[in-house]
Amino acid sequence: MRLVIQPDYDHLARWTAHYIARKIELARPSAEKPFVLGLPTGSSPMGVYSELIALYKLGRVSFRNVKTFNMDEYVGLAPDHPQSYHYFMWSNFFSHIDIRQENVNILNGLAEDLKEECALYEAKIINAGGIDLFLGGVGVDGHIAFNEPGSSLVSRTRDKELNYDTRVVNSRFFDYDVNKVPKRALTVGVGTVMDAREVIVVVNGLNKARALHQMVEGGISQMWTASAIQMHPRAMVVCDEAATYELKVGTFKHFVDIEQDNLDLASIWESDLRW
C-alpha cells in the first residue's frame, strides 16, 4: 500500500485529480476500449471532481472514452431527487465534462427487484472489462461505499440497511433530520472494489484519523471494511496531514520519506505511474 500525505485537502484533491487524469492519458482509451473508473459521492471527492473539471477545461484530460460506475445509491430516491447520487454526480461532475451519458452507470434505487438490479450491475462491470481505477472515500467508522462495520470483505453489490450512525452523519444533507435519510441503499461490495486493477482512497480531516490509523496500521477487519485494501496489490491512500493524527511518528516519517519524490504535480505528468 502507498500512503501519499499532502499538507491539506486542497493539495490532496489536486494531487489525486492529476494522478487520475494522467492514468487516463496513459491508457489512451477509445470507444472500443474505454478507461473504466469507479467513483464515490459525498464530501471527500468534491475537491477531486472540481480539479478534474478544471483539467478538462484546460484540455489536459478528456472523459469521452471513459466509462464510470458509481459506488452506491439510496433506495427510494428518484434520480432527480436533490439528495440522490444520480443528482449529485450530474450536478457536481458529469454535466461539466465531455462524458457520454451512455457511459455513466449508477445503481437504480427505484428498481422493482433490487437484488436483480445489483446482479446486473456486477455483470455490467464484468462486461466493461472490469474497473481500471476505483476512487473511494472512507467513513469515520472506516467503511467504504456503504459497506458498514460487519460487512463481509468478499461482499458483492447488494442492498444494505444503513446503521443509525451513518444516517446521522448523512443527515447534514437532509436538513439535519435523520428521519429524512433513507434507511437502505444499494452499494458495491468490498469484493467489487477489490477486483479493480487499482484503488485510491482519499482520507481528509481529523475526524477520519482513527479510520486512517486502522486502514494503515491496524489489522484487516470486517469492522473497518476499508482496511481490506491492505490486501490489494495496487492500493493507495491519499490523505492530508490532519488525518494522520493517530499514526505512529515512525509510520508518518516512513511514508513521507519514500514518497518525497512523488508529491509534486510535475512528477505525476513526467511519470508512467508504474509501481
Coordinates of C-alpha atoms in Angstrom, one line a residue:
M1 CA 0.0 0.0 0.0
R2 CA 1.1 3.5 -0.8
L3 CA 0.4 6.4 1.6
V4 CA 0.7 9.8 0.0
I5 CA 0.5 12.6 2.6
Q6 CA -0.5 16.1 1.5
P7 CA -0.4 19.2 3.7
D8 CA -4.2 19.9 3.4
Y9 CA -7.3 19.0 1.5
D10 CA -6.8 21.3 -1.4
H11 CA -3.4 19.7 -2.1
L12 CA -4.9 16.3 -1.6
A13 CA -7.6 16.9 -4.2
R14 CA -5.3 18.5 -6.7
W15 CA -2.8 15.7 -6.5
T16 CA -5.4 13.0 -6.8
A17 CA -7.1 14.6 -9.7
H18 CA -3.8 15.0 -11.6
Y19 CA -3.0 11.4 -10.9
I20 CA -6.3 10.2 -12.3
A21 CA -6.0 12.4 -15.3
R22 CA -2.6 11.1 -16.0
K23 CA -3.8 7.5 -15.7
I24 CA -6.5 8.2 -18.3
E25 CA -4.0 9.8 -20.6
L26 CA -1.5 6.9 -20.4
A27 CA -4.3 4.4 -21.1
R28 CA -5.2 6.1 -24.4
P29 CA -8.8 5.0 -24.1
S30 CA -11.0 4.5 -27.2
A31 CA -14.7 3.9 -27.8
E32 CA -13.9 0.2 -28.2
K33 CA -11.6 0.1 -25.1
P34 CA -12.7 2.8 -22.6
F35 CA -11.0 3.6 -19.3
V36 CA -13.3 2.3 -16.6
L37 CA -13.4 4.5 -13.5
G38 CA -15.2 3.7 -10.2
L39 CA -16.5 6.8 -8.4
P40 CA -17.8 7.8 -5.0
T41 CA -20.1 10.5 -3.7
G42 CA -20.0 12.6 -0.5
S43 CA -17.8 15.4 0.6
S44 CA -14.5 13.6 0.3
P45 CA -14.3 13.6 -3.6
M46 CA -15.8 17.0 -4.2
G47 CA -12.4 18.7 -4.5
V48 CA -11.1 16.0 -6.7
Y49 CA -14.1 16.4 -9.1
S50 CA -13.6 20.2 -9.1
E51 CA -9.9 19.7 -10.1
L52 CA -10.8 17.1 -12.8
I53 CA -13.3 19.6 -14.3
A54 CA -10.6 22.3 -14.3
L55 CA -8.1 19.9 -16.0
Y56 CA -10.8 19.0 -18.6
K57 CA -11.4 22.7 -19.3
L58 CA -7.7 23.2 -19.8
G59 CA -7.6 20.4 -22.3
R60 CA -5.4 18.2 -20.1
V61 CA -7.9 15.3 -20.0
S62 CA -11.0 14.0 -21.9
F63 CA -13.7 11.8 -20.5
R64 CA -15.3 11.0 -23.9
N65 CA -13.9 7.4 -23.8
V66 CA -14.2 6.9 -20.0
K67 CA -16.9 4.7 -18.6
T68 CA -17.9 5.2 -14.9
F69 CA -19.5 3.0 -12.2
N70 CA -20.7 4.7 -9.1
M71 CA -20.3 3.0 -5.7
D72 CA -23.8 3.4 -4.3
E73 CA -27.3 4.9 -4.4
Y74 CA -30.1 5.4 -1.9
V75 CA -33.1 3.1 -2.1
G76 CA -36.3 5.0 -2.8
L77 CA -34.9 8.2 -4.2
A78 CA -35.6 9.2 -7.8
P79 CA -32.7 10.2 -10.0
D80 CA -33.9 13.8 -9.9
H81 CA -34.1 14.0 -6.1
P82 CA -31.6 16.6 -4.9
Q83 CA -30.0 14.1 -2.5
S84 CA -29.9 11.1 -4.9
Y85 CA -26.4 10.2 -6.0
H86 CA -27.6 10.4 -9.6
Y87 CA -28.3 14.1 -9.0
F88 CA -25.0 14.6 -7.1
M89 CA -22.9 13.2 -9.8
W90 CA -24.5 15.1 -12.7
S91 CA -24.6 18.3 -10.7
N92 CA -21.1 18.2 -9.4
F93 CA -19.2 16.4 -12.1
F94 CA -20.7 14.8 -15.2
S95 CA -22.5 17.8 -16.6
H96 CA -19.2 19.8 -16.6
I97 CA -17.2 17.3 -18.7
D98 CA -17.4 15.6 -22.0
I99 CA -18.5 12.2 -20.7
R100 CA -21.1 10.4 -22.8
Q101 CA -24.4 9.7 -21.0
E102 CA -24.4 6.1 -22.1
N103 CA -21.1 5.6 -20.4
V104 CA -22.4 6.6 -16.9
N105 CA -23.6 3.7 -14.7
I106 CA -25.3 4.4 -11.4
L107 CA -27.4 1.9 -9.4
N108 CA -31.2 2.4 -9.6
G109 CA -32.6 2.9 -6.2
L110 CA -36.2 2.6 -7.6
A111 CA -35.7 -0.8 -9.2
E112 CA -38.6 -3.2 -8.6
D113 CA -36.2 -6.0 -8.0
L114 CA -33.2 -4.7 -6.0
K115 CA -31.3 -8.0 -6.0
E116 CA -31.7 -8.3 -9.8
E117 CA -30.5 -4.7 -10.1
C118 CA -27.4 -5.4 -8.1
A119 CA -26.6 -8.6 -10.0
L120 CA -27.0 -6.8 -13.3
Y121 CA -24.6 -4.1 -12.1
E122 CA -21.9 -6.6 -11.3
A123 CA -22.5 -8.1 -14.8
K124 CA -22.1 -4.6 -16.4
I125 CA -18.8 -4.2 -14.7
I126 CA -17.6 -7.5 -16.0
N127 CA -18.8 -6.8 -19.5
A128 CA -16.9 -3.5 -19.4
G129 CA -13.7 -5.4 -18.8
G130 CA -13.5 -4.6 -15.1
I131 CA -12.7 -1.4 -13.3
D132 CA -9.3 0.1 -14.1
L133 CA -9.3 2.5 -11.1
F134 CA -11.7 2.8 -8.2
L135 CA -11.7 6.0 -6.3
G136 CA -13.2 5.9 -2.9
G137 CA -13.7 7.8 0.3
V138 CA -13.9 6.4 3.9
G139 CA -16.4 7.0 6.7
V140 CA -15.4 7.9 10.2
D141 CA -16.1 4.3 11.2
G142 CA -13.8 3.0 8.4
H143 CA -16.5 2.0 5.9
I144 CA -16.0 2.1 2.2
A145 CA -19.0 2.7 -0.1
F146 CA -21.9 1.6 2.2
N147 CA -20.1 -1.4 3.5
E148 CA -20.5 -0.6 7.1
P149 CA -18.8 -2.3 10.1
G150 CA -19.6 -6.1 10.0
S151 CA -19.8 -6.2 6.2
S152 CA -18.2 -9.2 4.5
L153 CA -14.8 -8.4 3.0
V154 CA -15.7 -10.5 -0.1
S155 CA -19.2 -8.9 -0.5
R156 CA -20.6 -8.0 -3.9
T157 CA -23.1 -5.4 -5.0
R158 CA -26.2 -5.7 -2.9
D159 CA -28.9 -3.8 -1.0
K160 CA -28.0 -2.8 2.5
E161 CA -29.6 -1.5 5.7
L162 CA -27.9 1.7 6.9
N163 CA -26.9 1.9 10.5
Y164 CA -28.0 4.8 12.7
D165 CA -24.5 6.4 12.8
T166 CA -24.3 6.6 9.1
R167 CA -27.7 8.1 8.8
V168 CA -26.9 10.7 11.4
V169 CA -23.7 11.7 9.6
N170 CA -25.6 11.9 6.3
S171 CA -28.4 13.9 7.8
R172 CA -26.4 17.0 7.1
F173 CA -27.7 16.6 3.5
F174 CA -31.3 16.2 4.7
D175 CA -31.8 19.3 6.8
Y176 CA -30.1 17.5 9.7
D177 CA -33.2 15.4 10.1
V178 CA -32.2 11.8 10.5
N179 CA -35.7 10.7 9.8
K180 CA -35.4 12.0 6.2
V181 CA -32.4 9.9 5.4
P182 CA -33.2 6.6 3.6
K183 CA -32.7 3.5 5.7
R184 CA -31.5 1.4 2.8
A185 CA -29.0 1.8 0.0
L186 CA -27.6 -0.2 -2.9
T187 CA -23.8 -0.5 -2.7
V188 CA -20.9 -2.2 -4.4
G189 CA -19.3 -4.8 -2.2
V190 CA -15.8 -4.7 -0.7
G191 CA -15.0 -7.6 -3.1
T192 CA -16.3 -5.5 -6.0
V193 CA -13.9 -2.7 -5.1
M194 CA -11.0 -5.1 -4.5
D195 CA -11.5 -6.5 -8.1
A196 CA -10.4 -3.2 -9.5
R197 CA -7.0 -3.1 -11.0
E198 CA -6.1 -0.1 -8.8
V199 CA -7.8 1.5 -5.8
I200 CA -7.3 5.0 -4.4
V201 CA -8.9 6.1 -1.1
V202 CA -8.9 9.7 -0.1
V203 CA -9.0 10.5 3.6
N204 CA -9.1 14.0 5.0
G205 CA -9.7 15.7 8.3
L206 CA -9.1 15.0 11.9
N207 CA -12.4 13.1 12.2
K208 CA -11.0 10.5 9.8
A209 CA -7.8 10.0 11.8
R210 CA -8.9 6.8 13.6
A211 CA -10.1 5.3 10.3
L212 CA -6.8 6.1 8.6
H213 CA -4.9 4.5 11.5
Q214 CA -7.0 1.3 11.2
M215 CA -6.5 1.2 7.4
V216 CA -2.8 1.7 7.5
E217 CA -1.6 0.3 10.9
G218 CA -4.5 -1.9 12.1
G219 CA -5.3 -5.4 11.1
I220 CA -7.6 -6.4 8.3
S221 CA -11.1 -6.4 9.8
Q222 CA -14.7 -6.5 8.8
M223 CA -15.3 -3.9 11.5
W224 CA -13.1 -1.5 9.4
T225 CA -14.0 -2.5 5.9
A226 CA -11.7 -0.1 4.2
S227 CA -8.8 -2.0 5.8
A228 CA -9.3 -4.7 3.2
I229 CA -7.3 -2.5 0.7
Q230 CA -4.2 -3.7 2.6
M231 CA -4.6 -6.9 0.6
H232 CA -4.8 -5.1 -2.8
P233 CA -1.6 -5.2 -4.9
R234 CA -2.1 -1.6 -6.2
A235 CA -3.8 0.3 -3.4
M236 CA -3.0 3.9 -2.5
V237 CA -4.3 6.2 0.3
V238 CA -4.0 9.9 -0.3
C239 CA -4.6 11.9 2.9
D240 CA -4.0 15.3 4.4
E241 CA -1.8 15.9 7.5
A242 CA -4.9 16.3 9.7
A243 CA -5.9 12.7 9.1
T244 CA -2.5 11.4 10.2
Y245 CA -3.0 12.5 13.8
E246 CA -3.3 8.9 15.1
L247 CA -0.5 7.4 13.0
K248 CA 2.8 6.5 14.7
V249 CA 5.6 9.0 14.2
G250 CA 7.7 6.3 12.5
T251 CA 4.9 5.4 10.1
F252 CA 4.4 9.0 9.2
K253 CA 8.1 9.6 8.6
H254 CA 8.4 6.3 6.6
F255 CA 5.8 7.2 4.1
V256 CA 6.9 10.9 3.8
D257 CA 10.4 9.6 3.1
I258 CA 9.6 7.0 0.4
E259 CA 7.1 9.3 -1.4
Q260 CA 9.0 12.5 -1.2
D261 CA 9.9 12.4 -4.9
N262 CA 6.2 11.8 -5.9
L263 CA 4.4 14.6 -4.2
D264 CA 4.6 17.4 -6.7
L265 CA 2.3 17.6 -9.7
A266 CA 5.1 17.7 -12.2
S267 CA 6.3 14.3 -11.0
I268 CA 2.9 12.8 -12.0
W269 CA 2.9 14.1 -15.5
E270 CA 6.5 13.1 -16.1
S271 CA 5.9 9.5 -14.8
D272 CA 4.4 6.5 -16.4
L273 CA 2.8 5.8 -13.0
R274 CA 4.0 2.2 -12.8
W275 CA 4.6 0.7 -9.4

